[in-house]
CSV table of C-alpha atoms in Angstrom, one decimal:
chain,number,residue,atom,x,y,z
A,23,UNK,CA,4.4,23.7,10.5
A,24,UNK,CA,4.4,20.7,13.2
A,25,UNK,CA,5.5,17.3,11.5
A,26,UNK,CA,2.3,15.3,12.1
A,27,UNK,CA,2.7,11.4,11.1
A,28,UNK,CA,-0.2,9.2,11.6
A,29,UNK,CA,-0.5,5.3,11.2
A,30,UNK,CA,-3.6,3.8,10.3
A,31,UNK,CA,-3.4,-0.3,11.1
A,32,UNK,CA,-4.5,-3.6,10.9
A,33,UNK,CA,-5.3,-4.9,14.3
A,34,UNK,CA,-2.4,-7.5,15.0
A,35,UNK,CA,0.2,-5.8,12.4
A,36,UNK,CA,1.8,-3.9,15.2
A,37,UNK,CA,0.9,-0.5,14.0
A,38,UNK,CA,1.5,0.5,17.7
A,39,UNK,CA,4.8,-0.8,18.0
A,40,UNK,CA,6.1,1.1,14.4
A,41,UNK,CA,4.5,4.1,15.9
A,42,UNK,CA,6.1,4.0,19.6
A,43,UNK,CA,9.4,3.1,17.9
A,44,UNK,CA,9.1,5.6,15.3
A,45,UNK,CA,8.4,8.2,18.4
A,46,UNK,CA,11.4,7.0,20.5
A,47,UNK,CA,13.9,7.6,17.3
A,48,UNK,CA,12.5,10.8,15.7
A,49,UNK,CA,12.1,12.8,19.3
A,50,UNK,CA,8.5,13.0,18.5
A,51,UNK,CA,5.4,12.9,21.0
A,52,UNK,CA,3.0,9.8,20.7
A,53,UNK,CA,-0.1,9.6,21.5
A,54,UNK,CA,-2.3,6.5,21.4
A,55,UNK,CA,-4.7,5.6,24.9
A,56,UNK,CA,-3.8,9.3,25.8
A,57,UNK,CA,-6.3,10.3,23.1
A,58,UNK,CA,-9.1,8.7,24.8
A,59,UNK,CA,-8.0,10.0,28.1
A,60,UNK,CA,-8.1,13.3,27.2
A,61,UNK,CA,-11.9,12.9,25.3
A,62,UNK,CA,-12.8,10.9,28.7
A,63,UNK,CA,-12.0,13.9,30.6
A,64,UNK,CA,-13.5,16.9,28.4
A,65,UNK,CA,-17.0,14.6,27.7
A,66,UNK,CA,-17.3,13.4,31.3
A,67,UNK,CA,-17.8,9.6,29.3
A,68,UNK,CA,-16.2,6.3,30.6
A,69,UNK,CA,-12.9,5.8,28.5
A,70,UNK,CA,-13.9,2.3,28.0
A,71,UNK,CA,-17.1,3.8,26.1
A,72,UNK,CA,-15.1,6.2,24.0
A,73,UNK,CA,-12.4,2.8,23.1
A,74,UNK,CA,-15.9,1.1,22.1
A,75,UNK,CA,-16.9,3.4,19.8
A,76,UNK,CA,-14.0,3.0,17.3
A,77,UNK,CA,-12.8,-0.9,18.4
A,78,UNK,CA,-16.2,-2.6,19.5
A,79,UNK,CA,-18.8,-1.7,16.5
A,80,UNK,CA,-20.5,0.5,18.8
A,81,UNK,CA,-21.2,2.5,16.3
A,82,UNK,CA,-23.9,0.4,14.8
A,83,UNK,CA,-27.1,1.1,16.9
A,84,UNK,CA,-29.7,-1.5,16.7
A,85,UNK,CA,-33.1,0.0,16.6
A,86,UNK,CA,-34.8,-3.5,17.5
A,87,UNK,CA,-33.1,-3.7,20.7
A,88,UNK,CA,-33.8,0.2,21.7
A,89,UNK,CA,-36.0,0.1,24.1
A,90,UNK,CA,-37.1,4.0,22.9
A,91,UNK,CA,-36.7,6.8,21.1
A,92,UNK,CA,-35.1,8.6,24.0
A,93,UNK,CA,-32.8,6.2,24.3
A,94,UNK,CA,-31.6,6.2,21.0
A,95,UNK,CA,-31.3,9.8,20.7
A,96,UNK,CA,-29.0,9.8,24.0
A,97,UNK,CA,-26.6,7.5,22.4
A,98,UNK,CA,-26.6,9.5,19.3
A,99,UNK,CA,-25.4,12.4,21.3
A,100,UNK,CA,-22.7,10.9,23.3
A,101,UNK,CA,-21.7,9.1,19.8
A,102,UNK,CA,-21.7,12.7,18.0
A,103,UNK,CA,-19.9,14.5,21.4
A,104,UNK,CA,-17.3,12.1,21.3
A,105,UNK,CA,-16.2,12.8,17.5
A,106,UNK,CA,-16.4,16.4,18.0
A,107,UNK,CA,-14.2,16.4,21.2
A,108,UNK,CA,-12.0,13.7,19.6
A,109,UNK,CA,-11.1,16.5,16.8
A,110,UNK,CA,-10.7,19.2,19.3
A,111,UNK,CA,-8.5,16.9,21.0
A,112,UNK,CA,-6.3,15.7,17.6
A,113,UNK,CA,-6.1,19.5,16.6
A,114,UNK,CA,-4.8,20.8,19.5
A,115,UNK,CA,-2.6,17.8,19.4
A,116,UNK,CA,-1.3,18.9,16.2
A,117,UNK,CA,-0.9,22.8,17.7
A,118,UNK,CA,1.1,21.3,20.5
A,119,UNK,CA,4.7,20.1,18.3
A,120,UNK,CA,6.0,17.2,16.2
A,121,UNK,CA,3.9,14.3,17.1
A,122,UNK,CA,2.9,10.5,16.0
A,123,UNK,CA,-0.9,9.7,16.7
A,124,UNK,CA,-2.2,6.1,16.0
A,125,UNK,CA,-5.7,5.5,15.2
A,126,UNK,CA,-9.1,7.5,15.3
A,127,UNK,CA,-8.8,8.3,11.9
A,128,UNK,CA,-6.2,11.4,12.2
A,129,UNK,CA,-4.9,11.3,9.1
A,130,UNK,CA,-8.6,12.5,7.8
A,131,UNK,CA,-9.5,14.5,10.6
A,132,UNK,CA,-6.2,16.5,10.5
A,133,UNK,CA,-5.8,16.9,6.7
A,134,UNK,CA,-5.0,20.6,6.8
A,135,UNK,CA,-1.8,19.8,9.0
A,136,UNK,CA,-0.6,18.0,5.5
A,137,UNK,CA,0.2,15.1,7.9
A,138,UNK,CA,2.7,12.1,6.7
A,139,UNK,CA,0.1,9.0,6.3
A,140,UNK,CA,1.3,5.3,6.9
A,141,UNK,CA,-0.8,2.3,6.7
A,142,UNK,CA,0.8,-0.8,8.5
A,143,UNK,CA,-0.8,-4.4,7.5
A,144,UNK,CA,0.3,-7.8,7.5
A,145,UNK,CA,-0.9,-11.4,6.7
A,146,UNK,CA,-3.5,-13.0,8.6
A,147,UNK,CA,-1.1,-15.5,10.2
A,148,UNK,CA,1.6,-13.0,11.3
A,149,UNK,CA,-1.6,-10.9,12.8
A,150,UNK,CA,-2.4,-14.1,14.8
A,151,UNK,CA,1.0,-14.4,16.0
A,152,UNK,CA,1.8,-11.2,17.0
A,153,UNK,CA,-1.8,-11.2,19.0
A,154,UNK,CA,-0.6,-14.3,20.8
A,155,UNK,CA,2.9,-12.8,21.8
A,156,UNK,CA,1.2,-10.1,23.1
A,157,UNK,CA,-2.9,-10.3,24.9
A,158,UNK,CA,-3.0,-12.1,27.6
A,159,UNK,CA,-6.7,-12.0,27.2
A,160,UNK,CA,-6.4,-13.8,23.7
A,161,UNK,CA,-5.1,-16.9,25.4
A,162,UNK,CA,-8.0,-18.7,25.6
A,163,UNK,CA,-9.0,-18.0,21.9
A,164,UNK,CA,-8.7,-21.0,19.5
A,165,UNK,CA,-6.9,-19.8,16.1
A,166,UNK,CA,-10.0,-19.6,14.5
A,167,UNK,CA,-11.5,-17.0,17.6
A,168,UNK,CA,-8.9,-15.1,17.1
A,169,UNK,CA,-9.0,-15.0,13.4
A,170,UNK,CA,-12.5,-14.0,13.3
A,171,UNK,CA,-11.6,-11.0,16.2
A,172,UNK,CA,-8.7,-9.6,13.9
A,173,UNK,CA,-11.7,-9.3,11.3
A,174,UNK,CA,-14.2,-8.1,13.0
A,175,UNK,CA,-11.9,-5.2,14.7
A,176,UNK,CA,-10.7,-4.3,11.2
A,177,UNK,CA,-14.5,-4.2,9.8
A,178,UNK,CA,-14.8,-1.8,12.7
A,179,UNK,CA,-12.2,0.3,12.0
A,180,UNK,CA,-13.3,0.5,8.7
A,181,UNK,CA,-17.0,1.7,9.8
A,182,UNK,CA,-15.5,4.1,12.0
A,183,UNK,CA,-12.9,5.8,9.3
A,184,UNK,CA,-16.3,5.8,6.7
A,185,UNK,CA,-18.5,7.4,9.5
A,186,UNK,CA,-15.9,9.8,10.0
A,187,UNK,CA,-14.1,10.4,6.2
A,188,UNK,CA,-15.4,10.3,2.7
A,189,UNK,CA,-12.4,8.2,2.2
A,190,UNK,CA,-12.0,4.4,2.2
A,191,UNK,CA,-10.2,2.4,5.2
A,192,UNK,CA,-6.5,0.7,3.9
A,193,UNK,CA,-6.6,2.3,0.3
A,194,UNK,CA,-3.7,3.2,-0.6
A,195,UNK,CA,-4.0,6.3,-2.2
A,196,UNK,CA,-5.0,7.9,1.1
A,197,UNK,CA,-1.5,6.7,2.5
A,198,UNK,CA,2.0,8.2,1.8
A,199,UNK,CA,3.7,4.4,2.6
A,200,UNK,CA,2.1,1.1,3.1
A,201,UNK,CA,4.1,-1.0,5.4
A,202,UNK,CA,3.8,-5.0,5.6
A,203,UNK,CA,4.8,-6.3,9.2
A,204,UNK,CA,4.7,-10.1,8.0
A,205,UNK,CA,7.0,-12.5,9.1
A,206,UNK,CA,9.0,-8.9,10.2
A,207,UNK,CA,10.9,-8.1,13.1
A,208,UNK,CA,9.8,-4.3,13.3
A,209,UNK,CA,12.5,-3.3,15.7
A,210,UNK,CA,14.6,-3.6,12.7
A,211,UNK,CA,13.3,-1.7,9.9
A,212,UNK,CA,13.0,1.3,12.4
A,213,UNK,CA,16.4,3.2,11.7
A,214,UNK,CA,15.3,2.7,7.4
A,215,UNK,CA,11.9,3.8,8.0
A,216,UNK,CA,13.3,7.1,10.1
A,217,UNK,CA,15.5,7.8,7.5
A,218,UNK,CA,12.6,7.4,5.0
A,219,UNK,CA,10.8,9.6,6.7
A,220,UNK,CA,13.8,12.3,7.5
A,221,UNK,CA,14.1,12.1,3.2
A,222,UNK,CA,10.5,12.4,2.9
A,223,UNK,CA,10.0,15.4,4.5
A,224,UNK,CA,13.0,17.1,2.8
A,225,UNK,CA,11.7,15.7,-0.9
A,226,UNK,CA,8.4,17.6,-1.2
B,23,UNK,CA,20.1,-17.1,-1.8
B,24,UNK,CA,20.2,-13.9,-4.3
B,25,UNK,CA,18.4,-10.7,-3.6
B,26,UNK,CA,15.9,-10.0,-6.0
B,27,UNK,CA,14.0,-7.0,-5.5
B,28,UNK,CA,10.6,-6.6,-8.1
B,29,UNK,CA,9.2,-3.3,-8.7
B,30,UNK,CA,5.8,-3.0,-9.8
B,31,UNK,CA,4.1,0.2,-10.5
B,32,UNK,CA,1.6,2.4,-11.8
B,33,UNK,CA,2.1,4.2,-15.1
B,34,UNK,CA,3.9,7.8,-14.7
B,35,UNK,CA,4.5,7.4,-11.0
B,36,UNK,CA,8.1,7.3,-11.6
B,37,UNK,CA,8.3,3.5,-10.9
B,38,UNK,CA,11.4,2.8,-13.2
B,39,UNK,CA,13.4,5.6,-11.9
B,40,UNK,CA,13.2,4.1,-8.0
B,41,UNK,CA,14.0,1.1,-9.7
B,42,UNK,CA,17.2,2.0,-11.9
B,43,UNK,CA,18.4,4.5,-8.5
B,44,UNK,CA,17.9,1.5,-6.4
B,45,UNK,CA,20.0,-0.6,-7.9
B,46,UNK,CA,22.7,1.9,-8.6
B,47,UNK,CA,22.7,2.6,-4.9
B,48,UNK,CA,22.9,-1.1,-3.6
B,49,UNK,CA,25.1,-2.1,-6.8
B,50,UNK,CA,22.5,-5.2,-7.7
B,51,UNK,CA,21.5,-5.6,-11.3
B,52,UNK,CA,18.8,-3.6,-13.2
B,53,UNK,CA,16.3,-5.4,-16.2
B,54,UNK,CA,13.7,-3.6,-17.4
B,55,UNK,CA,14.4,-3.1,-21.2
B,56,UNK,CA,16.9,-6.2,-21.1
B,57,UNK,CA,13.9,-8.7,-20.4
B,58,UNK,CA,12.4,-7.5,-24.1
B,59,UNK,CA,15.4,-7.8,-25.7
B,60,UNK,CA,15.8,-11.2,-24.6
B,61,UNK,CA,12.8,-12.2,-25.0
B,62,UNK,CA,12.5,-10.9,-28.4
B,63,UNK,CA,16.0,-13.1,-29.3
B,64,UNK,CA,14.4,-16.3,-27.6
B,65,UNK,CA,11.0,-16.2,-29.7
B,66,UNK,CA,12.0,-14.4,-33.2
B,67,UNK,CA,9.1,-11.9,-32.5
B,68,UNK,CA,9.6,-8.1,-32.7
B,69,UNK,CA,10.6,-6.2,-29.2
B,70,UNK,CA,7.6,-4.2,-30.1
B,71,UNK,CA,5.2,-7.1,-30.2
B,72,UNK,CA,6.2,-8.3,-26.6
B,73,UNK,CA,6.1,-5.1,-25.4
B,74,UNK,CA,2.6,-5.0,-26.5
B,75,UNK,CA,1.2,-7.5,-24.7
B,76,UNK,CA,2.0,-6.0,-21.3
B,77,UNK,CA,1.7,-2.3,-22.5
B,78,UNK,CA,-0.8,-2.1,-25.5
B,79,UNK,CA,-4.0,-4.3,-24.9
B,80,UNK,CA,-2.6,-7.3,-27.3
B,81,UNK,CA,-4.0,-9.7,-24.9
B,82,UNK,CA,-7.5,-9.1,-25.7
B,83,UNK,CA,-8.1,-11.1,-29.1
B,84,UNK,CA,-11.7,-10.3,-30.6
B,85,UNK,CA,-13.2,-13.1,-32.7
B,86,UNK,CA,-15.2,-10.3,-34.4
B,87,UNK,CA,-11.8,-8.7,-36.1
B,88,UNK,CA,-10.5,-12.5,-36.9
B,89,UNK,CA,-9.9,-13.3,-40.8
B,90,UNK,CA,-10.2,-17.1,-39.3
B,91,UNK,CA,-9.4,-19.5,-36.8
B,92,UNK,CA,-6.0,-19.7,-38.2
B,93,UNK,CA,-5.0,-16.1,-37.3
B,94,UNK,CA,-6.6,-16.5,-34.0
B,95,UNK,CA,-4.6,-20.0,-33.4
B,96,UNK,CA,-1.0,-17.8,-34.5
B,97,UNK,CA,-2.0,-15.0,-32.2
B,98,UNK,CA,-2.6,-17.4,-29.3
B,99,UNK,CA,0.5,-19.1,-29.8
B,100,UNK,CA,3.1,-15.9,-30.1
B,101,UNK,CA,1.4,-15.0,-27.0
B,102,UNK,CA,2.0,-18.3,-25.1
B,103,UNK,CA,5.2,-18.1,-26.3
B,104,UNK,CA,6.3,-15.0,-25.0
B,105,UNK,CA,4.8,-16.1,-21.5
B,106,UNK,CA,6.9,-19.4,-21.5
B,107,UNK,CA,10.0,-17.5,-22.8
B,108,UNK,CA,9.5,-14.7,-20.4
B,109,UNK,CA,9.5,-17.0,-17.2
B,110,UNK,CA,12.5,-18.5,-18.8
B,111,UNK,CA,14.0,-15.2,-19.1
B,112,UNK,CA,13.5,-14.3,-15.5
B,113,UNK,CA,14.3,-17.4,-13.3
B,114,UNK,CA,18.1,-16.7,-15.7
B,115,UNK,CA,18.4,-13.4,-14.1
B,116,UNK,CA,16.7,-14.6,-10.6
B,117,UNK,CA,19.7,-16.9,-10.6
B,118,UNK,CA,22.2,-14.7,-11.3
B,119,UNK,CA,22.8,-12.4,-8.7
B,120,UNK,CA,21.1,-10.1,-6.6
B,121,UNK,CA,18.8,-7.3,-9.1
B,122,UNK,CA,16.1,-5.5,-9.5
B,123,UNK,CA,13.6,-6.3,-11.8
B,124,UNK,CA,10.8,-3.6,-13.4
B,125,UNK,CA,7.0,-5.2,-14.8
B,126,UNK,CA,6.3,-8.0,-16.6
B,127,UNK,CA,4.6,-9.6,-13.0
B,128,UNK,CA,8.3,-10.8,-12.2
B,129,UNK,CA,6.8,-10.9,-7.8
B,130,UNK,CA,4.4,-13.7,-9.4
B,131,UNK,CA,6.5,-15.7,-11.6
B,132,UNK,CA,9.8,-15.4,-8.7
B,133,UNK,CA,7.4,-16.3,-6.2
B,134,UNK,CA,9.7,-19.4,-4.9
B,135,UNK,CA,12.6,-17.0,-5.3
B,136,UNK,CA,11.2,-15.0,-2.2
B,137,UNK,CA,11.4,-11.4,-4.0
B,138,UNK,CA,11.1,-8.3,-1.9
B,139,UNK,CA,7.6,-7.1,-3.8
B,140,UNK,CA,7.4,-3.2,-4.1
B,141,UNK,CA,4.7,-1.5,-5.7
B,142,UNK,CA,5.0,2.6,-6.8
B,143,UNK,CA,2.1,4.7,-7.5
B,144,UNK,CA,1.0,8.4,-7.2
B,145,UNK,CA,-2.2,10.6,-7.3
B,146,UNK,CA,-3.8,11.1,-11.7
B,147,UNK,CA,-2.1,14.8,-11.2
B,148,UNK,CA,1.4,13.5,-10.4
B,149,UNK,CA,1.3,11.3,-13.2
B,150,UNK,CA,0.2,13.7,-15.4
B,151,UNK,CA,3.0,16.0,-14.5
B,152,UNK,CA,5.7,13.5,-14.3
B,153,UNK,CA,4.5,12.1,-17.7
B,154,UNK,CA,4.7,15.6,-18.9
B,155,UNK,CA,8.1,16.0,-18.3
B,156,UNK,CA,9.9,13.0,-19.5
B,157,UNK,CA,7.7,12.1,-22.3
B,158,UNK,CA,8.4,13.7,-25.4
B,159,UNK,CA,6.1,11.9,-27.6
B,160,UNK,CA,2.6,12.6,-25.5
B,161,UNK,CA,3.6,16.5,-26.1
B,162,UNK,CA,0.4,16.5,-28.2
B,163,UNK,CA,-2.2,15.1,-25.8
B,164,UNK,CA,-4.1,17.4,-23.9
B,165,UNK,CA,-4.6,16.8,-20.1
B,166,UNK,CA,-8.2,14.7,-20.6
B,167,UNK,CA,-6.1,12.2,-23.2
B,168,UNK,CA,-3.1,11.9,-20.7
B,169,UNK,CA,-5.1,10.9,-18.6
B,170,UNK,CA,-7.2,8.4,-20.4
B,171,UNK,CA,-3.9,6.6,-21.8
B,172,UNK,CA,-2.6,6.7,-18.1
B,173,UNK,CA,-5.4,5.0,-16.7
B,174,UNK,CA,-5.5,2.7,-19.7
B,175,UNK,CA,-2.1,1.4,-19.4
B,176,UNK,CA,-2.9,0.4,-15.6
B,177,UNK,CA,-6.1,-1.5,-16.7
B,178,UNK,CA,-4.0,-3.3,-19.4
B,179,UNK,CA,-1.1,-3.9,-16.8
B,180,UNK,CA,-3.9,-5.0,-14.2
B,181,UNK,CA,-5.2,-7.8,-17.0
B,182,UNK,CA,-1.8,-8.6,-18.3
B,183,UNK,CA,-1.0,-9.6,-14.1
B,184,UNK,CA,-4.6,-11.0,-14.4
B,185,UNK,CA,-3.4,-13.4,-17.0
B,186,UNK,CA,0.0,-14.6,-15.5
B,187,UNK,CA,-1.0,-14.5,-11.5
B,188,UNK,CA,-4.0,-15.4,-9.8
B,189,UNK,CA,-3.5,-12.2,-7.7
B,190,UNK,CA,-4.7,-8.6,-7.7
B,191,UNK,CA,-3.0,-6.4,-9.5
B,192,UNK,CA,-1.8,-3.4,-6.8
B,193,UNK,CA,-3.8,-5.4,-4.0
B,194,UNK,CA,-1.2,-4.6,-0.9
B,195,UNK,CA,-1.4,-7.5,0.9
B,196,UNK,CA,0.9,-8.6,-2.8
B,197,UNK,CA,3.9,-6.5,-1.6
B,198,UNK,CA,6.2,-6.1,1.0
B,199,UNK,CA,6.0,-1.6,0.6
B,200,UNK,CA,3.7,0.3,-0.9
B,201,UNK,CA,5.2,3.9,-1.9
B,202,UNK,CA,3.4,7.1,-2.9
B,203,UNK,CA,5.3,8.8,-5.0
B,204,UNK,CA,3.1,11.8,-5.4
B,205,UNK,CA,4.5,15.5,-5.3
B,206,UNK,CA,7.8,13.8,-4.2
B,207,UNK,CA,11.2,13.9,-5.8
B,208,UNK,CA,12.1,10.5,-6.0
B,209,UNK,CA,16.0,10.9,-5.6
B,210,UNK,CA,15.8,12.5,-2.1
B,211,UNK,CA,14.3,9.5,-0.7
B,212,UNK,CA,16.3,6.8,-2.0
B,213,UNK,CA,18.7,6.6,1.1
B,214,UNK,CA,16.0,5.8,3.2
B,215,UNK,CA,14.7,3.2,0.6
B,216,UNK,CA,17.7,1.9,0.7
B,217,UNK,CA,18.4,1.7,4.1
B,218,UNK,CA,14.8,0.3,4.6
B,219,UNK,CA,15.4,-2.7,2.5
B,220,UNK,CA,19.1,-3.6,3.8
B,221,UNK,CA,16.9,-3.8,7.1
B,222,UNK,CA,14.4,-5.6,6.0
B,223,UNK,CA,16.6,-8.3,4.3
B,224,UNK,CA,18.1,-8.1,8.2
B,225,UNK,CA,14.6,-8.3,10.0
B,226,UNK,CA,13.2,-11.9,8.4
C-alpha cells in the first residue's frame, strides 16, 4: 500500500511548509493548490470558488440573502459536486504513489488508505508572525485584523472537516502526531520528523 | 540552561516507557518513582499516600464522610504539604542537569525552566491491551472494568493538573508534541524522537 501522510493545520502554523519539506526529504509527491486545480478542471468551477468553499465560510449559505429557491439549490449542487470530485480527486491521488496532501480534510476522506495523520498548530503570536513574514496581502492588517483572520479561517476549517467527517477539527485522537510550530524554525526539525516518520511506519 | 524534558500522558499509553527510553538514549536523567520517594522523606507521609493524590482521587475531600473539622483541617494540610514539597522536589532535579521527568504536572510547576512539554496518549483499545500486558495486578478485571479505571485515572490526573495549573489537562496548545502511541511499538520510534528533540533544542 501507497504511504499516504496528510497534515491538517492551523492557518499561520506553517503546516505547508512541514509538508513541502517533508515531501522534498522523503521523495514523496505533494499536493496542495494542485488539488483545487484538478477539481477546477473535472467541475468546470472557478478554482477561486472551490478555495472558497473550504477557506472563506462559503459553506454557510444565508437563506435571508437568497434571492430564491433556485438559487439556493444551484449553490447546493456546485457545493455537493465539488466534495464529490474532491474525493475522486484525493483517491486517485492515493492510487497514484507515496504522497503528502495538505488540507481538504484527507485524512478523513482517505481513511481506508490507513494514512499517517499530523496536525501542525502553534500559538497565536507565532501564527501572526509567520503570516507577516510571508502575505503580502496581510500588510495592511493591524495585529488585531490579522488575529481575528487566523480565527476565522480556522472556524472555517473546522466547518468544513464537520461538513465533511463525523470527526472533530484539531482533536487529537484523530491525529498520529501533533506538532507545535511556536517560536520554531521548521527547517530544522525536518530531518527528526523524517526519521519519525521512517520509524513510524516500520513500528506498526 | 539544563534540558528538561516533561512527559505527560494518558494512563496505559505507554507514557513511562518513552520516557525511561528517552532518557536512556540521550543519557539525561529519569524521575518518575524518585519524585515519591522524595517526597515521601521530605513530609514523613507514606509513598502510598502521595501517590494517591495524583493517582487515586484523594483530592476530592467529602464533608459528608468527615468525623469533624479537625480531620478535614489534617487532610487539607498533608495535601498542601505534599504540593509545596513536590515543587521543592522538582526545581532540585530541574537544577541539576538535563532529565526527564514523568507526571506530577512537572510542564506547570518548571514553567520558568522552559521544559520541552510532551504529552503521550493512545486509542481506549491500546490501552486496554498495553495495560493487559504489563499489569499483573488488573489480571482480574474484565475489559468493561479496564476500561472504567483507565478512564478514571485520566479524570483524576485531569483534576490533580486542575489543582496545580490553571491549564487544561491534554489541551495541545500545553505541549511542544503530541504522540499517538496507538497500535505502535514504542521502541521502534525512539530514534526519531530523539533525533526530533536534539532538533528542536537546535530550532529555537
Amino acid at each position: 500500500m501507497n504511504k499516504i501522510i496528510t497534515i491538517s493545520r492551523e492557518f499561520g502554523s506553517g503546516g505547508r511548509e512541514v509538508g513541502k519539506r517533508l515531501a522534498d526529504n522523503l521523495g514523496f509527491a505533494y499536493y496542495d493548490a494542485e488539488i483545487i486545480t484538478e477539481i477546477a478542471n473535472k467541475t468546470g468551477l472557478t478554482e477561486e470558488y472551490i478555495r472558497g468553499i473550504a477557506e472563506n465560510g462559503m459553506i454557510s449559505y444565508s437563506f435571508q440573502f437568497a434571492k430564491s429557491f433556485a438559487s439556493y439549490s444551484a449553490w447546493h449542487n456546485s457545493q455537493t459536486q465539488v466534495l464529490i470530485e474532491q474525493t475522486k480527486v484525493l483517491k486517485e491521488i492515493a492510487q497514484k504513489g507515496n504522497c503528502i496532501i495538505v488540507g481538504r480534510g484527507a485524512d478523513w476522506i482517505l481513511r481506508e488508505y490507513e494514512p499517517m495523520n499530523i496536525f501542525v498548530y502553534a500559538d497565536i503570536e507565532s501564527k501572526i508572525n509567520r503570516c507577516r513574514e510571508k502575505a503580502m496581502e496581510d500588510e495592511q492588517l493591524s495585529d488585531k485584523e490579522l488575529k481575528h483572520k487566523i480565527l476565522h479561517i480556522d472556524k472555517v476549517r473546522k466547518k468544513y472537516y464537520n461538513l465533511i467527517s463525523p470527526l472533530e477539527w484539531g482533536e487529537r485522537n484523530n491525529y498520529h502526531l501533533c506538532l507545535n510550530t511556536s517560536n520554531l524554525d521548521i527547517k530544522g526539525v525536518i530531518p527528526g520528523l523524517v526519521t519519525y516518520i521512517e520509524n513510524w511506519y516500520r513500528s506498526r
